[in-house]
Tab-separated table of C-alpha atoms in Angstrom:
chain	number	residue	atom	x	y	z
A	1	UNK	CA	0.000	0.000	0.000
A	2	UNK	CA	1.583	3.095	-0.925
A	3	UNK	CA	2.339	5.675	1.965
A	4	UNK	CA	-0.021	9.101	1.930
A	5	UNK	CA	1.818	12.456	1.314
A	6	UNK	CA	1.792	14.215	3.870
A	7	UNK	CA	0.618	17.793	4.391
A	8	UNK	CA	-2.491	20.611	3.375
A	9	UNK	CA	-4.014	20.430	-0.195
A	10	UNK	CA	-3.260	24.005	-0.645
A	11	UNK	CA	-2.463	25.333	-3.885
A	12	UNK	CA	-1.227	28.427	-5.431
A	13	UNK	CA	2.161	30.767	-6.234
A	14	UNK	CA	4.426	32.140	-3.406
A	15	UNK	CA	6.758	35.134	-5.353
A	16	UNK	CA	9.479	34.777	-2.745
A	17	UNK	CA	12.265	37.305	-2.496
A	18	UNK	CA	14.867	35.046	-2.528
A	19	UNK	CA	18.011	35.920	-0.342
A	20	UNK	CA	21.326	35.605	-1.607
A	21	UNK	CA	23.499	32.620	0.078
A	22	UNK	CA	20.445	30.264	-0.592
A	23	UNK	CA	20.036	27.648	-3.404
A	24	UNK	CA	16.436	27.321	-5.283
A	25	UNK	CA	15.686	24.111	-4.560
A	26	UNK	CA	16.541	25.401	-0.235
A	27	UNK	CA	14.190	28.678	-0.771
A	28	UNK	CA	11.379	25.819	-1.934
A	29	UNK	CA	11.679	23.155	0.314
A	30	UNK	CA	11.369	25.994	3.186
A	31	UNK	CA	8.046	27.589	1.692
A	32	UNK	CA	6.636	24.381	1.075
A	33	UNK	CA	7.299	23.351	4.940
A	34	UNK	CA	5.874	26.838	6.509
A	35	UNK	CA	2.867	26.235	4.378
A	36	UNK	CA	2.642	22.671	5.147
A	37	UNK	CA	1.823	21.159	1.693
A	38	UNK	CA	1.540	18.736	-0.183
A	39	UNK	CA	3.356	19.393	-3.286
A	40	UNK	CA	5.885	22.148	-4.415
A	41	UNK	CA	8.302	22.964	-7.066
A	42	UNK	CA	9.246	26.437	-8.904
A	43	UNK	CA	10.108	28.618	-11.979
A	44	UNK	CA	12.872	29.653	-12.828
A	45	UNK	CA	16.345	28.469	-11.099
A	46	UNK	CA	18.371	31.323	-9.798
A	47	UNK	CA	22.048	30.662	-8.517
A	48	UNK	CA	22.721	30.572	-5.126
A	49	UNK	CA	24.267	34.195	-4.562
A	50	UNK	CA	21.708	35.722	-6.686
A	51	UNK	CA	18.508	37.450	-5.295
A	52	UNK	CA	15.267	38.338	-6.285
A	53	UNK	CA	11.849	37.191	-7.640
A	54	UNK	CA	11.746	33.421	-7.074
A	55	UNK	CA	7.910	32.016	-8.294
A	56	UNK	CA	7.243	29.072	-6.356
A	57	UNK	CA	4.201	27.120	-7.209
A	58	UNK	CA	2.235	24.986	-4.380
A	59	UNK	CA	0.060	22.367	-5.270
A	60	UNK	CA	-1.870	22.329	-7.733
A	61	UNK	CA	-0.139	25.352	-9.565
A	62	UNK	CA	2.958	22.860	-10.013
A	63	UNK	CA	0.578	21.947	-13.348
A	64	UNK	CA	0.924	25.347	-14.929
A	65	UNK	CA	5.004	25.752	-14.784
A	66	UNK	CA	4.786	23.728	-17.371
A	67	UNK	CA	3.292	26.378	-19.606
A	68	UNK	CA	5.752	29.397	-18.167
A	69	UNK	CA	8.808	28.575	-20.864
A	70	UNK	CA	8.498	31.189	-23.073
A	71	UNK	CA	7.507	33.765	-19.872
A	72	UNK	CA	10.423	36.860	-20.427
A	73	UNK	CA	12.178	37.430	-17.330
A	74	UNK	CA	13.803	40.787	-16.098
A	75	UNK	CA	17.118	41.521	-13.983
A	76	UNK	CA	19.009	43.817	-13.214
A	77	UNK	CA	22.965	43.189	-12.530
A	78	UNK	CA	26.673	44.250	-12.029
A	79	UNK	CA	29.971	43.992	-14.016
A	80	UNK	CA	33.294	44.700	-13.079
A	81	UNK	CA	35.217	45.339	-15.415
A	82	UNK	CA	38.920	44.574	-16.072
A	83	UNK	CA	39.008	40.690	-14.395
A	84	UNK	CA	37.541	37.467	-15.759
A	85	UNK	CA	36.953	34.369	-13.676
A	86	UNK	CA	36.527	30.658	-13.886
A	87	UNK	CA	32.895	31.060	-12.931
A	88	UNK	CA	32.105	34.534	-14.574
A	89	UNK	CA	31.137	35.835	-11.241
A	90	UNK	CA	32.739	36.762	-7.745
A	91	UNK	CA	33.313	33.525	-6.224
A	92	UNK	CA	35.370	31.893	-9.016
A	93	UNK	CA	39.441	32.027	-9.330
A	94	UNK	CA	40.777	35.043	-11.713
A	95	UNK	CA	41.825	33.953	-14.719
A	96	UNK	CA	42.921	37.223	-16.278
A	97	UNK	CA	42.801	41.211	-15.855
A	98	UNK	CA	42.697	44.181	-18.149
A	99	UNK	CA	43.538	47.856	-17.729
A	100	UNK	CA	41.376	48.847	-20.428
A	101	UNK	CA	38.145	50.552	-19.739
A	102	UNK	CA	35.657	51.575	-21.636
A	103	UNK	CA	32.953	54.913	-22.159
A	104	UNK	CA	29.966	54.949	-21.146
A	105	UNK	CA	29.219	55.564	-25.237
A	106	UNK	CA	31.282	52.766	-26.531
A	107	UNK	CA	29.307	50.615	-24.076
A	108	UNK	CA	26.442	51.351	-24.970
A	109	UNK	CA	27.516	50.731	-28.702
A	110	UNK	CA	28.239	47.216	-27.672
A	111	UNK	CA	25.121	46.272	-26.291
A	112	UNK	CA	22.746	46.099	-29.320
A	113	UNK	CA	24.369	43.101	-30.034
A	114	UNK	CA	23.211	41.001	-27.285
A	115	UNK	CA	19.596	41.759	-28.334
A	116	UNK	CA	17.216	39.873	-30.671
A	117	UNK	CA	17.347	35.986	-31.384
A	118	UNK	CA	21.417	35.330	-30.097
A	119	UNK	CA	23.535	32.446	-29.380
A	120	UNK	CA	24.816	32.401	-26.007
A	121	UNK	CA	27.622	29.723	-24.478
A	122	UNK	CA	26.715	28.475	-20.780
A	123	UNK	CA	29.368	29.512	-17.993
A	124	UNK	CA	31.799	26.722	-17.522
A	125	UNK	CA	29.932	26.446	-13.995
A	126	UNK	CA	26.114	26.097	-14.934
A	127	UNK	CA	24.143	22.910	-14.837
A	128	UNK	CA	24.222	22.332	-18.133
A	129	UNK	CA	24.479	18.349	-18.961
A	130	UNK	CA	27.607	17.394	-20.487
A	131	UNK	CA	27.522	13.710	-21.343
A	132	UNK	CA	25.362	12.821	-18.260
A	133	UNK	CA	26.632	14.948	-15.974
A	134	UNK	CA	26.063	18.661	-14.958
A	135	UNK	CA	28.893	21.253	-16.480
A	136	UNK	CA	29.462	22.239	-12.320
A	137	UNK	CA	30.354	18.965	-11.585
A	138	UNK	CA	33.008	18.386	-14.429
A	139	UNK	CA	34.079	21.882	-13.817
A	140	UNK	CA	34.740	21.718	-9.981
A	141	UNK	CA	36.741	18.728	-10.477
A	142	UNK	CA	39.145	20.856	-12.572
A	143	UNK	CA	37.877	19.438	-15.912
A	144	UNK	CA	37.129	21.839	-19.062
A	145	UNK	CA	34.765	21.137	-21.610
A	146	UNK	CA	33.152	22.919	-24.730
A	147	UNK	CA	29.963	24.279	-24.141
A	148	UNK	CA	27.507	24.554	-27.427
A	149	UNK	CA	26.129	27.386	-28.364
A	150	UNK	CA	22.222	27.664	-27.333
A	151	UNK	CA	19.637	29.568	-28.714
A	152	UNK	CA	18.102	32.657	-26.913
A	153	UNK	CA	15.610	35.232	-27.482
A	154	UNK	CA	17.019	38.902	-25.206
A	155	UNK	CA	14.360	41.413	-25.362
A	156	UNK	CA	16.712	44.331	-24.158
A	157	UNK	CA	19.742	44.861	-22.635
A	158	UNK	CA	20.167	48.189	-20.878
A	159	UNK	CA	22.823	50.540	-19.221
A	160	UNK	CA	21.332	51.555	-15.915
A	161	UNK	CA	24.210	53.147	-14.079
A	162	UNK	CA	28.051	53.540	-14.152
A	163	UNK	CA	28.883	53.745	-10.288
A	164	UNK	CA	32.960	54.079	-11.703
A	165	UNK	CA	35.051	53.251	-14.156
A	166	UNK	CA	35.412	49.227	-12.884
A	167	UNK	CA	31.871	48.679	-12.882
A	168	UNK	CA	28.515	49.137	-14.958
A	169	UNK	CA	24.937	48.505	-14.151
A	170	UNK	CA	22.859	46.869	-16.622
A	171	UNK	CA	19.213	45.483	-17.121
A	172	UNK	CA	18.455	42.256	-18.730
A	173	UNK	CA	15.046	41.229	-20.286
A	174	UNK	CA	15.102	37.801	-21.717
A	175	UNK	CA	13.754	34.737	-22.552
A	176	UNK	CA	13.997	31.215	-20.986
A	177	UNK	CA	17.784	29.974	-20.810
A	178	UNK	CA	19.480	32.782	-20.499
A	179	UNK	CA	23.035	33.465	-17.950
A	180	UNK	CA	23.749	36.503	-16.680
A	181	UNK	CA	26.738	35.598	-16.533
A	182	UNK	CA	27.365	34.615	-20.303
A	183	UNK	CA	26.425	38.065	-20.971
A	184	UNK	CA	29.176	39.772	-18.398
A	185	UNK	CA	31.620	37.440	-19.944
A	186	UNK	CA	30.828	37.774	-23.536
A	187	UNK	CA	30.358	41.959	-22.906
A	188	UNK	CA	33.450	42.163	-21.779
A	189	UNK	CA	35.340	40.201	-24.279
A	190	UNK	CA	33.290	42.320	-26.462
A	191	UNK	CA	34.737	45.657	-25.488
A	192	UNK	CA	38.463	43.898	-25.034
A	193	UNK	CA	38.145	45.383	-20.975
A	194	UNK	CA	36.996	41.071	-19.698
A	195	UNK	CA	34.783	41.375	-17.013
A	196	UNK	CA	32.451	39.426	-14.425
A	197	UNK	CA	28.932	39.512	-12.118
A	198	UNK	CA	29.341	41.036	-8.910
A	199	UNK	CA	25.940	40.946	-8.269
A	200	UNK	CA	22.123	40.058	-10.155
A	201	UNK	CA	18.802	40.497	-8.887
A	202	UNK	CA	15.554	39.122	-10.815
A	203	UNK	CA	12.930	41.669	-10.995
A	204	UNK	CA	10.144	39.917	-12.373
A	205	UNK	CA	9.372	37.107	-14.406
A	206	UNK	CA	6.559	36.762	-17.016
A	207	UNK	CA	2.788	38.067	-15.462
A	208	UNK	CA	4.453	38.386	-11.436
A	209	UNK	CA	5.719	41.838	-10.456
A	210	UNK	CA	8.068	42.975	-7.661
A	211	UNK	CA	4.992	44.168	-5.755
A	212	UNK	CA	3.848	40.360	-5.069
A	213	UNK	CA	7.285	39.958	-3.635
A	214	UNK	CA	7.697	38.878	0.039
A	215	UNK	CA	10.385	38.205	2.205
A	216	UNK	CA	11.826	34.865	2.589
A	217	UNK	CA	12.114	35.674	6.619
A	218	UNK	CA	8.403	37.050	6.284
A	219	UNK	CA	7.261	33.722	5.199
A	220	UNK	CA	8.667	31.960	8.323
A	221	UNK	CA	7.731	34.277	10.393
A	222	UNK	CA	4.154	33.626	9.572
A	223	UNK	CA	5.052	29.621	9.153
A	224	UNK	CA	2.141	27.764	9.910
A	225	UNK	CA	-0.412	30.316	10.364
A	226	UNK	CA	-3.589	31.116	8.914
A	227	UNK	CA	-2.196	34.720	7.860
A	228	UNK	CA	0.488	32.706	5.602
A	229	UNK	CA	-2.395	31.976	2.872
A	230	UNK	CA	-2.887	35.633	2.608
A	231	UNK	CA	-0.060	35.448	0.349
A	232	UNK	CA	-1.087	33.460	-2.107
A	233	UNK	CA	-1.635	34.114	-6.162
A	234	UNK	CA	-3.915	32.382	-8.065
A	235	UNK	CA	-2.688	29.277	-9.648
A	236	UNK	CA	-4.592	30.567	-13.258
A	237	UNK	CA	-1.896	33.818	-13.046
A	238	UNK	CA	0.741	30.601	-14.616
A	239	UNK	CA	-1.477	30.597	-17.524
A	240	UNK	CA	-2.009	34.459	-18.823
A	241	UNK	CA	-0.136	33.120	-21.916
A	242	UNK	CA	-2.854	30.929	-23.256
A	243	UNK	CA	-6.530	31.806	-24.041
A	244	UNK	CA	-9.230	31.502	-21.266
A	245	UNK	CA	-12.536	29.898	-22.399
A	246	UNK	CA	-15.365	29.495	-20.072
A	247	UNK	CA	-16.317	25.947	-19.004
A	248	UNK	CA	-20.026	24.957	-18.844
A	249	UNK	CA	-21.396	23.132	-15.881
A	250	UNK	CA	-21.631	19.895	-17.680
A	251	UNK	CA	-18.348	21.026	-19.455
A	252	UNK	CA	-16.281	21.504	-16.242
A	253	UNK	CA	-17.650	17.893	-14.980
A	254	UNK	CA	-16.475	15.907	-17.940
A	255	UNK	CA	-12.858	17.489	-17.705
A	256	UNK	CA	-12.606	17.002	-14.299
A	257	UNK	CA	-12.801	13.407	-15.214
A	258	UNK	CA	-10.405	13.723	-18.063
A	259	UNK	CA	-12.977	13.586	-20.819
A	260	UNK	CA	-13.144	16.570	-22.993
A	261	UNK	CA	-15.379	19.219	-22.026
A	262	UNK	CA	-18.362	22.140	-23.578
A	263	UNK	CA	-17.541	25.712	-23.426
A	264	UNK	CA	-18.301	28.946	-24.667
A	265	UNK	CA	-16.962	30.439	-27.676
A	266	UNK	CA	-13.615	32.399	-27.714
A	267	UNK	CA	-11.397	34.511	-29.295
A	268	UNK	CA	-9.476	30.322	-30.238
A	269	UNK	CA	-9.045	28.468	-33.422
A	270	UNK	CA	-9.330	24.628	-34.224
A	271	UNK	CA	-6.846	22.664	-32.394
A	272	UNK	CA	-5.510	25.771	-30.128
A	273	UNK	CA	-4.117	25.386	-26.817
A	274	UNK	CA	-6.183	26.901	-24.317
A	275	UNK	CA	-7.461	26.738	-20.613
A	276	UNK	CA	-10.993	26.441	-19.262
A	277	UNK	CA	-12.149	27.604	-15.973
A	278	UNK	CA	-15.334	27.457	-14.134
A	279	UNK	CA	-15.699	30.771	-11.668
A	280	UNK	CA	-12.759	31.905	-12.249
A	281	UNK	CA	-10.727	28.924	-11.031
A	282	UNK	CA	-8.821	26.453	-14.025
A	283	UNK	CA	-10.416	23.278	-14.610
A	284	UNK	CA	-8.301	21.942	-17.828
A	285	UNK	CA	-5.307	23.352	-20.175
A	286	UNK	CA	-5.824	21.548	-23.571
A	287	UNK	CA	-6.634	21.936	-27.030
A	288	UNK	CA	-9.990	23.058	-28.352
A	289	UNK	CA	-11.906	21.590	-31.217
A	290	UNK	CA	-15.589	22.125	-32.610
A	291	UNK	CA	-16.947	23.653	-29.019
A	292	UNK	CA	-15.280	21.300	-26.522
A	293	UNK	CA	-11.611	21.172	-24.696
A	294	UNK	CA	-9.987	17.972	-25.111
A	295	UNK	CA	-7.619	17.954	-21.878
A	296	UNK	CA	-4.064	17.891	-21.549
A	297	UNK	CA	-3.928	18.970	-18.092
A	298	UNK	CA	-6.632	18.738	-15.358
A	299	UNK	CA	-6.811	20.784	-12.310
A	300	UNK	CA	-8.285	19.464	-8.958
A	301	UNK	CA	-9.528	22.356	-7.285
């Protein structure tokens, strides 16, 4: 007899400031204990010394990351210029310096192209899989290895602030896949000066702003307590990418039981993927045909 989970059936997104110092996976497994549940898992990986918007998805809402890949995301990070490192940011060995540095013009010049469709090389250190195993783990035991090219899709890349002439502030809007750190690295090569992260902070990713953030130390403090739910976002804010289409009655009964479903007309086409909901709350994600959504994905709310 298989053993019961334990924990709430709560469901829903947590946009946790995440502090720096912590991994991803650490910042989840502490949510999902001060809100007792069931299930967790989230968007987006961020490094361990980075900070910022961290969407982590409780229950139910674990459906819909699913259908977050092509969600832009936003930060906003530091260079310093003149030193290169093993891991392209602070914590890694220098590997070479430069006394060259460069305007505030001539950077700006360089950015355009780091924006559009690009190809972008992982950092040596990244958990990329290289035959198996993840890049970081080849790389920390001394081993170097050629990284392909991937595809990525950079919205913008903006000069925010130049504190000095060693470092420059910059904002980054891009699709899924994308390092921070590739772009320090390959900016600096760029300009001929090298350079590295200090520091990155995500601002937002896809439909969650900065102003859902909490605290990570917020969350705990409230661990276990009814106020804690207060903090929850829908699970259906996941899915602002795809079409909503109103489930009948009837309609949300059959998907509930997997079966495709009735609903009301929509601004969808034959065979589009779309999600129903019933008061405002997701019953399905699937494709429509001919007045019905056959399900993909079915929400137990």
């Amino acid at each position: 007899m298989a053993r019961r989970k334990k924990g709430r059936d709560i469901s829903g997104w947590v946009l946790v400031d995440k502090p720096a110092g912590l991994t991803s996976t650490a910042v989840v497994n502490k949510v999902r204990w001060c809100f007792d549940a069931k299930k967790a898992g989230h968007a987006g990986t961020l490094d361990p010394d980075a900070t910022g918007m961290l969407p982590i998805a409780l229950g139910e809402a674990t459906k819909t990351i699913a259908y977050m890949g092509d969600d832009l995301k936003a930060y906003e990070f530091r260079v310093r210029l003149g030193i290169s490192t093993k891991t392209d940011d602070a914590e890694g060995e220098v590997i070479a310096t430069s006394d060259l540095r460069p305007s505030d013009a001539e950077i700006k010049a360089a950015l355009p192209a780091f924006v559009g469709d690009i190809q972008q090389v992982p950092p040596q250190f990244s958990a990329v899989k290289v035959d198996g195993e993840r890049a970081y783990d080849i790389a920390r035991g001394g081993g170097e290895m050629e990284l392909a090219a991937r595809d990525l899709y950079v919205e913008s890349l903006s000069l925010i602030g130049r504190p000095d002439a060693d470092h420059v502030d910059l904002e980054f809007v891009c699709g899924s896949g994308g390092y921070v750190r590739s772009i320090a690295r390959d900016l600096g090569e760029a300009l001929g000066c090298l350079g590295h992260v200090l520091w990155l902070r995500r601002t937002w990713v896809g439909p969650f702003d900065i102003e859902d953030y909490v605290r990570l130390d917020r969350v705990e403090e409230l661990a276990r307590t009814e106020e804690l739910d207060a903090l929850l976002q829908p699970v259906g804010m996941a899915l602002h990418a795809l079409p909503e289409l109103r489930a009948t009655d009837a309609g949300a009964a059959r998907l509930r039981n997997g079966n495709p479903g009735g609903v009301l007309p929509g601004e969808v086409e034959y065979g589009d993927l779309a999600w129903a909901s019933l008061n405002g709350m997701p019953v399905a994600v699937g494709r429509y045909r001919a007045g019905e959504l056959h399900p993909e994905r079915v929400f137990n709310l």
